[in-house]
CSV table of C-alpha atoms in Angstrom, one decimal:
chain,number,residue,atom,x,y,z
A,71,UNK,CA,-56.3,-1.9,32.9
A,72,UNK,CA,-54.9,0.2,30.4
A,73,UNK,CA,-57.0,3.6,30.2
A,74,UNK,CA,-54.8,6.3,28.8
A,75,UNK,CA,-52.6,7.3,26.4
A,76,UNK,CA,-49.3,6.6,28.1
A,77,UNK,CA,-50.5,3.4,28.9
A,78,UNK,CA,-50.8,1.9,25.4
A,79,UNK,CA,-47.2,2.9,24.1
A,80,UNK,CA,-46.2,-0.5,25.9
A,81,UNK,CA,-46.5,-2.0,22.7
A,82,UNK,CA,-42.5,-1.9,22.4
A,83,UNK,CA,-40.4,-2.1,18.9
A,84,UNK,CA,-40.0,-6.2,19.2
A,85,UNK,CA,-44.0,-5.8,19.1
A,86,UNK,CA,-43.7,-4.3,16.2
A,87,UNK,CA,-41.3,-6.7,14.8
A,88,UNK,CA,-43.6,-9.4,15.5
A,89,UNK,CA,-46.6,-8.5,14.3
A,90,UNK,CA,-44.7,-7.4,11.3
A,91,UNK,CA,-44.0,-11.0,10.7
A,92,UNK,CA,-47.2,-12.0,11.4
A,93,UNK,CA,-49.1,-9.8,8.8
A,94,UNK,CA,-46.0,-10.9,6.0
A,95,UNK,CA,-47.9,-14.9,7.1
A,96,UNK,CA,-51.3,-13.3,7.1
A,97,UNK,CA,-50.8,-10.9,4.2
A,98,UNK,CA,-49.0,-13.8,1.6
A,99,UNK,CA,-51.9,-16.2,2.0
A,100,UNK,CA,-54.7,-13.7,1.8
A,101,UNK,CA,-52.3,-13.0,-1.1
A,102,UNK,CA,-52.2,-16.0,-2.9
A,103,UNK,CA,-55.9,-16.3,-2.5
A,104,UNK,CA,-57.3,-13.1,-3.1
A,105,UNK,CA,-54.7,-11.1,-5.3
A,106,UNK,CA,-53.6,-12.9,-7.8
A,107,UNK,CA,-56.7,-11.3,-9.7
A,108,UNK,CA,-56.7,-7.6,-8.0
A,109,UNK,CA,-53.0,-7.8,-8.1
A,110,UNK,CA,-52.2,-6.6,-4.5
A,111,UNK,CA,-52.6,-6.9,-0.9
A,112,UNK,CA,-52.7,-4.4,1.4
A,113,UNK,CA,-53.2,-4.8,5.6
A,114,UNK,CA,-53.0,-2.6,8.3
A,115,UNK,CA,-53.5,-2.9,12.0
A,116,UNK,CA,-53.4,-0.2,14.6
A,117,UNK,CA,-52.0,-1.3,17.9
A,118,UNK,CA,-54.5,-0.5,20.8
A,119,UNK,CA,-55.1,-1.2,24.6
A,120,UNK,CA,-55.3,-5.1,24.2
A,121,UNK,CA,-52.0,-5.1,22.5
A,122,UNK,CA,-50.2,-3.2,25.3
A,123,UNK,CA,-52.3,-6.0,27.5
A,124,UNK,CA,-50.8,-9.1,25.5
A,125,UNK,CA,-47.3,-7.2,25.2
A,126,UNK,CA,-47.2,-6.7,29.0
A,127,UNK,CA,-47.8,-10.4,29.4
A,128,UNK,CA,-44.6,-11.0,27.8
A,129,UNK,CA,-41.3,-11.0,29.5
A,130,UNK,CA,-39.5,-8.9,26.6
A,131,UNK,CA,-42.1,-6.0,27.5
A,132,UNK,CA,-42.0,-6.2,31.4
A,133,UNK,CA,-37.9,-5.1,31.6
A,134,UNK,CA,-38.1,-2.1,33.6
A,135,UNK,CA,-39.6,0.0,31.4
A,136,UNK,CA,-36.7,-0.3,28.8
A,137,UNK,CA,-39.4,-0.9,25.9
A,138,UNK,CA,-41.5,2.0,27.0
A,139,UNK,CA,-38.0,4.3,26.7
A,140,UNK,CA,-37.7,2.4,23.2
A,141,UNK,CA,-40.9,3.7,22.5
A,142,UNK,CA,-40.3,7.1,23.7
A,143,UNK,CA,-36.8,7.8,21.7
A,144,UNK,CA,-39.0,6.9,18.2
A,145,UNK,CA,-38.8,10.1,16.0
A,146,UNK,CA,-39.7,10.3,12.2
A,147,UNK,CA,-37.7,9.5,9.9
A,148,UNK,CA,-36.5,12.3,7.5
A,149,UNK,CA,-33.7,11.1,5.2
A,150,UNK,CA,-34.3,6.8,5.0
A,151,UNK,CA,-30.8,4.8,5.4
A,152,UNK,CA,-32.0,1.5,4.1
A,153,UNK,CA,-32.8,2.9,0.9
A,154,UNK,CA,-28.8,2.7,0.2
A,155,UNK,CA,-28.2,-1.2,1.2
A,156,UNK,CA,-27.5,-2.9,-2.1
A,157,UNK,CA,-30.2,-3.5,-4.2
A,158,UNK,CA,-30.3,-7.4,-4.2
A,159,UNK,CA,-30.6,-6.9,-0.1
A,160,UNK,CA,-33.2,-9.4,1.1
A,161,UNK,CA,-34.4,-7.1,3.7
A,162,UNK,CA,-33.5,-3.5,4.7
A,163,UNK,CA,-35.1,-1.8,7.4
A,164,UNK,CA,-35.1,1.5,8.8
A,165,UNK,CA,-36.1,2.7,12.3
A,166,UNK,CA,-35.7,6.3,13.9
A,167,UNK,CA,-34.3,5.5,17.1
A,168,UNK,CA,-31.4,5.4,19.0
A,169,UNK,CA,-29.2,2.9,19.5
A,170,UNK,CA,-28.5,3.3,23.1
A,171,UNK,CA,-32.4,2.8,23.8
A,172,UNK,CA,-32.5,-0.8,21.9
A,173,UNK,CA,-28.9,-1.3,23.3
A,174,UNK,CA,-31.1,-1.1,26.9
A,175,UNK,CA,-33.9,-3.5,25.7
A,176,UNK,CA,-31.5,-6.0,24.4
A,177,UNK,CA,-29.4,-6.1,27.7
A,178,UNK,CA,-32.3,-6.8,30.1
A,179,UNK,CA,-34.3,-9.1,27.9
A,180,UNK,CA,-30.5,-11.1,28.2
A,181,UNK,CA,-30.7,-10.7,31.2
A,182,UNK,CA,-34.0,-11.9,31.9
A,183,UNK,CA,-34.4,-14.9,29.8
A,184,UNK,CA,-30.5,-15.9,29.2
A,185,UNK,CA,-28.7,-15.2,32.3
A,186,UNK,CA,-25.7,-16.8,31.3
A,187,UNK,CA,-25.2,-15.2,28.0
A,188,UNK,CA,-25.8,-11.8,29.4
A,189,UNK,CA,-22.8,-12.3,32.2
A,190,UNK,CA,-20.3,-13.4,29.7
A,191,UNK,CA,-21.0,-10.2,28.0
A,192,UNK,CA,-20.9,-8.1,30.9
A,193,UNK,CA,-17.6,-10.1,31.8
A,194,UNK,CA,-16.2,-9.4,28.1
A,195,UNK,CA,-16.9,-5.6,28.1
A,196,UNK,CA,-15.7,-5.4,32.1
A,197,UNK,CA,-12.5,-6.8,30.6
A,198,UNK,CA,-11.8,-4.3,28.0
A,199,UNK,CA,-13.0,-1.0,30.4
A,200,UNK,CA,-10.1,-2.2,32.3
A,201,UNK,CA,-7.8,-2.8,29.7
A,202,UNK,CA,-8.6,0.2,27.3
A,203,UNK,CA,-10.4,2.7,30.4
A,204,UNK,CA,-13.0,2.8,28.1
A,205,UNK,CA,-16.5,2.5,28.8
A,206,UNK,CA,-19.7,2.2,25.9
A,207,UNK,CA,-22.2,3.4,27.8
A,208,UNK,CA,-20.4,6.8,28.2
A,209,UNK,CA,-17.9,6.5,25.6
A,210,UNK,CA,-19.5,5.3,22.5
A,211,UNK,CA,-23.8,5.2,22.6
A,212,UNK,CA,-23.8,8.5,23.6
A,213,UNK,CA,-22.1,9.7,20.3
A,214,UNK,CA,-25.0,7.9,18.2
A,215,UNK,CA,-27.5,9.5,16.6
A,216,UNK,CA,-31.5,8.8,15.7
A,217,UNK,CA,-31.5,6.7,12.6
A,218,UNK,CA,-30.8,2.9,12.6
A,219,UNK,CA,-30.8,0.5,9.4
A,220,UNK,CA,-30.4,-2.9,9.3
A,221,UNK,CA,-30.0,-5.2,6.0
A,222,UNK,CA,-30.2,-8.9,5.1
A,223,UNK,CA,-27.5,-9.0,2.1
A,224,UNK,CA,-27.5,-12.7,0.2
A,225,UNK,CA,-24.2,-14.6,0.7
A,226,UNK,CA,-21.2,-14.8,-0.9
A,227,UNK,CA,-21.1,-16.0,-4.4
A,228,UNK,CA,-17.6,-18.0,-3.8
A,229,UNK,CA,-17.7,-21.6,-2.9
A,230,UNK,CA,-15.2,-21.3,0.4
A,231,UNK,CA,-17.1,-17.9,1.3
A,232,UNK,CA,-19.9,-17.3,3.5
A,233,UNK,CA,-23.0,-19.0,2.9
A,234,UNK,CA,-25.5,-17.4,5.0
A,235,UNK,CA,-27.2,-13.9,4.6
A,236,UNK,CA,-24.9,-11.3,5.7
A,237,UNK,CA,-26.6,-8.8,8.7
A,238,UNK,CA,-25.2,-5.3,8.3
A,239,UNK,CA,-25.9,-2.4,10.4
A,240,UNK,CA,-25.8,1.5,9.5
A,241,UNK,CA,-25.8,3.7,12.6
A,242,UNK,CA,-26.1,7.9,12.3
A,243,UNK,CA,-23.4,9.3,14.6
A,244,UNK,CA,-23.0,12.8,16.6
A,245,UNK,CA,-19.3,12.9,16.5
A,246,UNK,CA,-17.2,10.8,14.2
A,247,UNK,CA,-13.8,11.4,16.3
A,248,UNK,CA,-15.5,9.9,19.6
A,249,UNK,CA,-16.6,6.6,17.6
A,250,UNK,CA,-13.9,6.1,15.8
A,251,UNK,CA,-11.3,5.9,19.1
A,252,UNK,CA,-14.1,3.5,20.8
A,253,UNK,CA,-14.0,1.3,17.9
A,254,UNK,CA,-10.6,1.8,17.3
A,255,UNK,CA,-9.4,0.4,20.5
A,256,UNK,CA,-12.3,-2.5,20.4
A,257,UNK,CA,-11.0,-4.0,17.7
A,258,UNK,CA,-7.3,-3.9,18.8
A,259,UNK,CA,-8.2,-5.1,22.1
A,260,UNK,CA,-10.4,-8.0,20.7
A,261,UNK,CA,-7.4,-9.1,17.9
A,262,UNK,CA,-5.7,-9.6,21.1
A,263,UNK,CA,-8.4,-11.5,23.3
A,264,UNK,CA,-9.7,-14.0,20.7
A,265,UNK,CA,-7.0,-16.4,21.3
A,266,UNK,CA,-7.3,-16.2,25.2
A,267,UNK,CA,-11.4,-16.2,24.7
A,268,UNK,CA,-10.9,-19.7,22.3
A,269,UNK,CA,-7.9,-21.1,24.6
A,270,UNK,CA,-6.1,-20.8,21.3
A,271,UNK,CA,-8.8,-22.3,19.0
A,272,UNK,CA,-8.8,-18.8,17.0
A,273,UNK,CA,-6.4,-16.0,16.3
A,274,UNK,CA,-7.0,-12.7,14.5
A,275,UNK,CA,-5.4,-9.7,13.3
A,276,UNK,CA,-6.3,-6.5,12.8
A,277,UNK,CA,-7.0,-5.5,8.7
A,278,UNK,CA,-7.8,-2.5,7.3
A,279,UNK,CA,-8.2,-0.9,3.4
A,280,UNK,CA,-9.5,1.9,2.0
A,281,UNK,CA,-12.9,1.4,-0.1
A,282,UNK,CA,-14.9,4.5,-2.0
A,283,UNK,CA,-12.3,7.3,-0.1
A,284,UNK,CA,-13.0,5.6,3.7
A,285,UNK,CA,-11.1,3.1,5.8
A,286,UNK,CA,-12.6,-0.5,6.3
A,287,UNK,CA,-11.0,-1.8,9.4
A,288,UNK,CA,-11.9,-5.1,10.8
A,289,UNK,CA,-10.9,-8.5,12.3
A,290,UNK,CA,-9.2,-11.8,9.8
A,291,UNK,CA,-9.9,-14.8,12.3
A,292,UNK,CA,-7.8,-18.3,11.4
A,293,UNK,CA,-7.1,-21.3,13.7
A,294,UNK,CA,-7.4,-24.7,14.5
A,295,UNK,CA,-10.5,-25.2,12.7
A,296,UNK,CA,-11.9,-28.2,9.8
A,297,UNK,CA,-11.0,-27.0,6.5
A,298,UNK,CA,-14.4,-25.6,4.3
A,299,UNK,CA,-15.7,-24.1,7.6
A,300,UNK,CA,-16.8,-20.4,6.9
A,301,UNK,CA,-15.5,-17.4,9.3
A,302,UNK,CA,-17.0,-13.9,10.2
A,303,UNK,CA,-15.2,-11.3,9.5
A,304,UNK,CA,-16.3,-8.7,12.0
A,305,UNK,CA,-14.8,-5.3,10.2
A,306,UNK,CA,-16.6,-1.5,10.6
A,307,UNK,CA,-15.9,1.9,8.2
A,308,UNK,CA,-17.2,5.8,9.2
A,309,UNK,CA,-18.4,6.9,5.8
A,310,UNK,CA,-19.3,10.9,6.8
A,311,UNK,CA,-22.2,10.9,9.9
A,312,UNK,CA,-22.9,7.0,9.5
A,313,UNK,CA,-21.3,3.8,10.6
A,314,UNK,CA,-21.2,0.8,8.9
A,315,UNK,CA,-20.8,-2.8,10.6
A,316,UNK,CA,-21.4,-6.0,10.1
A,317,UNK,CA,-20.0,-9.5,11.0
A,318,UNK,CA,-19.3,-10.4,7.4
A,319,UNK,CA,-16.6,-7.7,6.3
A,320,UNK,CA,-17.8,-7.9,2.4
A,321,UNK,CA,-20.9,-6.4,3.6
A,322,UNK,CA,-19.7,-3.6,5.1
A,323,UNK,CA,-17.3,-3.1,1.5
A,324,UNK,CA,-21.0,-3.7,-0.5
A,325,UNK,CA,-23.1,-0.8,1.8
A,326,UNK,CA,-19.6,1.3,1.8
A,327,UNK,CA,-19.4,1.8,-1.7
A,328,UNK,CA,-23.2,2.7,-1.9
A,329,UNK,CA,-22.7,5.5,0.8
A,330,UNK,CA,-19.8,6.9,-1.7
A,331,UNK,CA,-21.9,8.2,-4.1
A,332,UNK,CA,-24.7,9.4,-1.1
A,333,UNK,CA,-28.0,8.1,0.4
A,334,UNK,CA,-29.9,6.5,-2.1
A,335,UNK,CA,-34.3,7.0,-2.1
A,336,UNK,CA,-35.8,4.3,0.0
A,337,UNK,CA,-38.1,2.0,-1.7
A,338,UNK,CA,-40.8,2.7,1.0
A,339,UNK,CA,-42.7,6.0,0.1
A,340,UNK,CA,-43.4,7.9,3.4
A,341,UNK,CA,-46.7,8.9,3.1
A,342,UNK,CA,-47.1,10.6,6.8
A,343,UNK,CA,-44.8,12.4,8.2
A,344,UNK,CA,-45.1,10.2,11.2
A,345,UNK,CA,-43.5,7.4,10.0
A,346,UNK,CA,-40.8,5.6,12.1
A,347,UNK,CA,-40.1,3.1,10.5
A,348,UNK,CA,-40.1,1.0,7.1
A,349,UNK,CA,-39.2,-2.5,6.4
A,350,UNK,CA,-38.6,-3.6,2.7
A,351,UNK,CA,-39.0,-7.9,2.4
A,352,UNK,CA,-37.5,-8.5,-0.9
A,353,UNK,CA,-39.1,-11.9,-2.0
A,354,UNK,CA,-37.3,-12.5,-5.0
A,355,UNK,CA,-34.5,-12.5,-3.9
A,356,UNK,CA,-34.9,-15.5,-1.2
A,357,UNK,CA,-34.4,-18.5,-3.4
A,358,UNK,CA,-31.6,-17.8,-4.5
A,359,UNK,CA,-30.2,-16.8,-1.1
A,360,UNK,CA,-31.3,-20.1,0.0
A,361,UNK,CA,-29.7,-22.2,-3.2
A,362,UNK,CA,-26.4,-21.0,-1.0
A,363,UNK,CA,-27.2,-21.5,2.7
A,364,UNK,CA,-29.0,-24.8,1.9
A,365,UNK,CA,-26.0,-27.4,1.6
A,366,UNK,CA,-24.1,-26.3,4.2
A,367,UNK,CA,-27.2,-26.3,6.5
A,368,UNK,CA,-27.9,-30.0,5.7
A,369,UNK,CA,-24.8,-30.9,6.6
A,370,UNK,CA,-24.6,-29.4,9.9
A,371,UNK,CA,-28.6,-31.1,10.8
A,372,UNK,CA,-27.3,-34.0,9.2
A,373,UNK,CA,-25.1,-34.4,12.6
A,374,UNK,CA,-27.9,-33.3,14.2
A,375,UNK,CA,-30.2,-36.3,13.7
A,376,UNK,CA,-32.1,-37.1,10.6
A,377,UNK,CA,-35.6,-35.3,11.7
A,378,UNK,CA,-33.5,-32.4,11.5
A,379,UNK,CA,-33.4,-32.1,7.7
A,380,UNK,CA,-37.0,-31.9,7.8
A,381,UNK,CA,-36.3,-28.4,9.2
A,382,UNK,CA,-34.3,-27.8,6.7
A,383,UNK,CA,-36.9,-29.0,4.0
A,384,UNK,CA,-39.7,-27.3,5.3
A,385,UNK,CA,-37.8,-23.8,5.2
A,386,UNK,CA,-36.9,-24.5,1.7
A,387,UNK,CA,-40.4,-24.9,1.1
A,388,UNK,CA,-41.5,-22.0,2.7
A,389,UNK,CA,-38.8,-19.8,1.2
A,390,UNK,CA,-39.3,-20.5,-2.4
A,391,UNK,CA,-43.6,-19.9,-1.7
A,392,UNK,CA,-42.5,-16.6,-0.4
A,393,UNK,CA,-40.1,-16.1,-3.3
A,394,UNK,CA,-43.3,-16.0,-5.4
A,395,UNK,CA,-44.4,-12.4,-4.0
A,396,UNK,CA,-43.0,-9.1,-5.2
A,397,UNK,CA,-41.3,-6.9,-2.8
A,398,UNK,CA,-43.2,-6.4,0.2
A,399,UNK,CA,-43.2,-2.2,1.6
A,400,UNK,CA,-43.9,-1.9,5.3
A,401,UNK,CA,-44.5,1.5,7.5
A,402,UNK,CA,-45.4,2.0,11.3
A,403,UNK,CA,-46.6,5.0,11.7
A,404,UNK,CA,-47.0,7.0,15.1
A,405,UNK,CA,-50.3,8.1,16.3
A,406,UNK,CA,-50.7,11.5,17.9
A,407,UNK,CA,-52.1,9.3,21.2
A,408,UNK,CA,-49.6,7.2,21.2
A,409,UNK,CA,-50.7,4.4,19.1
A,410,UNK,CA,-48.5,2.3,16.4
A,411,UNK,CA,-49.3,1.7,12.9
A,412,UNK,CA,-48.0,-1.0,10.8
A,413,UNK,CA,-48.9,-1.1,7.1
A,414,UNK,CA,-47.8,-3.7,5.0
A,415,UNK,CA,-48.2,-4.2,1.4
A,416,UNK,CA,-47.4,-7.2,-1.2
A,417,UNK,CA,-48.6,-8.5,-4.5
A,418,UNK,CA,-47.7,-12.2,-6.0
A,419,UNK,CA,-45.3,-12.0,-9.3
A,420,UNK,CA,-47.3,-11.7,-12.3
A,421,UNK,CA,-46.3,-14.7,-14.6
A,422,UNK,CA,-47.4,-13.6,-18.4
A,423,UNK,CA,-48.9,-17.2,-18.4
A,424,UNK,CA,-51.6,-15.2,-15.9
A,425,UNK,CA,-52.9,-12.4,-18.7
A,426,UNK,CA,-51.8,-9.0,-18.6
């Protein structure tokens, strides 16, 4: 029985993260039913003891403690990141943490639920310790700063280019020298190891160019693949006290040339100065995000089994009712005993068929 304080920060940051998605479900029907005359929706919940309860329940929460050190490393955020993801982003979110502390949760969650997948990533970094002497828990987390965005940007426009959304991550860093010889050395040593880790399927080489006064370095992967199947690109630039990566090197070019002309406002207004985090769900934007993913989607269900377009229907049709809602702003907010607030608000696109 939870009874104090301490107690009830179990509710970790993937809490947060769900019951964010929760209230977007709650918040877009209550929505379409209620707002379309007031014009907005707003909901709120405050995490309490019989959250921590349900949270503890779940495996992701029990990890040794690694979501209650989440928890503990939150700090306010002063100066958003997400605010300068490109503006057609379909999601940007900003969290004041640090890295190393959801680094921890990740790892034992992996280990937990998907053994398997957690030793082939303990094998692949015991690999390049010995090949490089270099170690991330000592030679790169330590060197990253509070402050953490993540973005959604839509695919690639061409019809050979990458069709899904494209995940980049901005990182603040303590000292860009220490990052950039981790990082440095990963990516050589990976141009290297992708052949061996494919048994030859994939090669890569190491590219790099200059975008907006900073170097974009990342990986070109080619290889015995069908023709009209997309590639990552996993590239990375230090713009000044931030990194930039993402799997998709485009992305990282997009978000660099933002960070060249500095940090843009957020479109969350930080109303307390508790706030840890912001979440911007940018509705609009989905459809058309989807018009690109879609076919190449269907095709791969469409080996799959034909039940599995159904999947790919019903997302459609959940996307484009979603795509009828304005931006959505979200906050969580610290309490001073402990507690988490999430806010979320979101109003359905006025159509001037509806008045003014």
């Amino acid at each position: 029985m939870f009874t104090d304080a301490t107690e009830s920060r179990r509710a970790t940051l993937i809490a947060g993260l769900i019951l964010l998605i929760v209230l977007v479900a709650v918040a877009a029907f209550s929505a379409d039913l209620n707002a379309r005359s007031t014009g907005k929706a707003f909901v709120a919940l405050q995490t309490r003891q019989s959250v921590a309860a349900v949270m503890d329940r779940l495996t992701l929460a029990a990890q040794g403690g690694a979501g209650e050190r989440l928890i503990d490393s939150l700090v306010p955020i002063e100066v958003s990141i997400s605010g300068s993801f490109p503006g057609d982003a379909l999601l940007a979110y900003d969290i004041g943490m640090t890295p190393d502390a959801a680094v921890e949760l990740v790892e034992s969650f992996l280990e937990s639920a998907l053994p398997d997948l957690h030793r082939r990533l303990v094998d692949l970094f015991e690999d390049f310790s010995a090949a490089t002497g270099l170690d991330p828990d000592t030679d790169f987390l330590p060197y990253l700063d509070h402050g953490l965005a993540v973005a959604l940007l839509p695919p690639e426009s061409g019809i050979d280019e990458w069709p899904f959304p494209r995940k980049v991550v901005v990182a603040k860093i303590r000292d860009e020298a220490a990052v950039a010889r981790f990082l440095e050395a990963w990516i050589t040593w990976q141009a290297g190891a992708i052949a061996p880790e494919t048994q030859g399927v994939l090669g890569a080489s190491v590219l790099t160019e200059v975008v907006a006064g900073s170097e974009l370095v990342g990986l070109r992967l080619d290889g015995l693949l069908p023709s009209g199947l997309p590639l990552p690109s996993p590239s990375y630039a230090l713009a000044g006290d931030y990194l930039i990566a993402s799997p998709v090197r485009s992305a990282v070019r997009e978000t660099l040339g933002r960070f060249d002309h500095g940090l843009a406002p957020t479109p969350v207004v930080l109303r307390e100065d508790a706030v840890v985090e912001v979440v911007w769900l940018n509705f609009p934007e989905w459809p058309r995000a989807w018009l690109r993913a879609e076919p190449f989607l269907a095709r791969v269900v469409d080996r799959l089994g034909g039940d599995s377009r159904t999947i790919v229907e019903i997302c459609g049709a959940l996307i484009e009712y979603l795509g009828e809602f304005q931006p959505a702003h979200g906050t969580t907010t610290l309490t001073p005993d402990g507690g988490l607030v999430f806010r979320l608000e979101l109003a359905p696109i006025r159509r001037p068929s509806e008045g003014s």
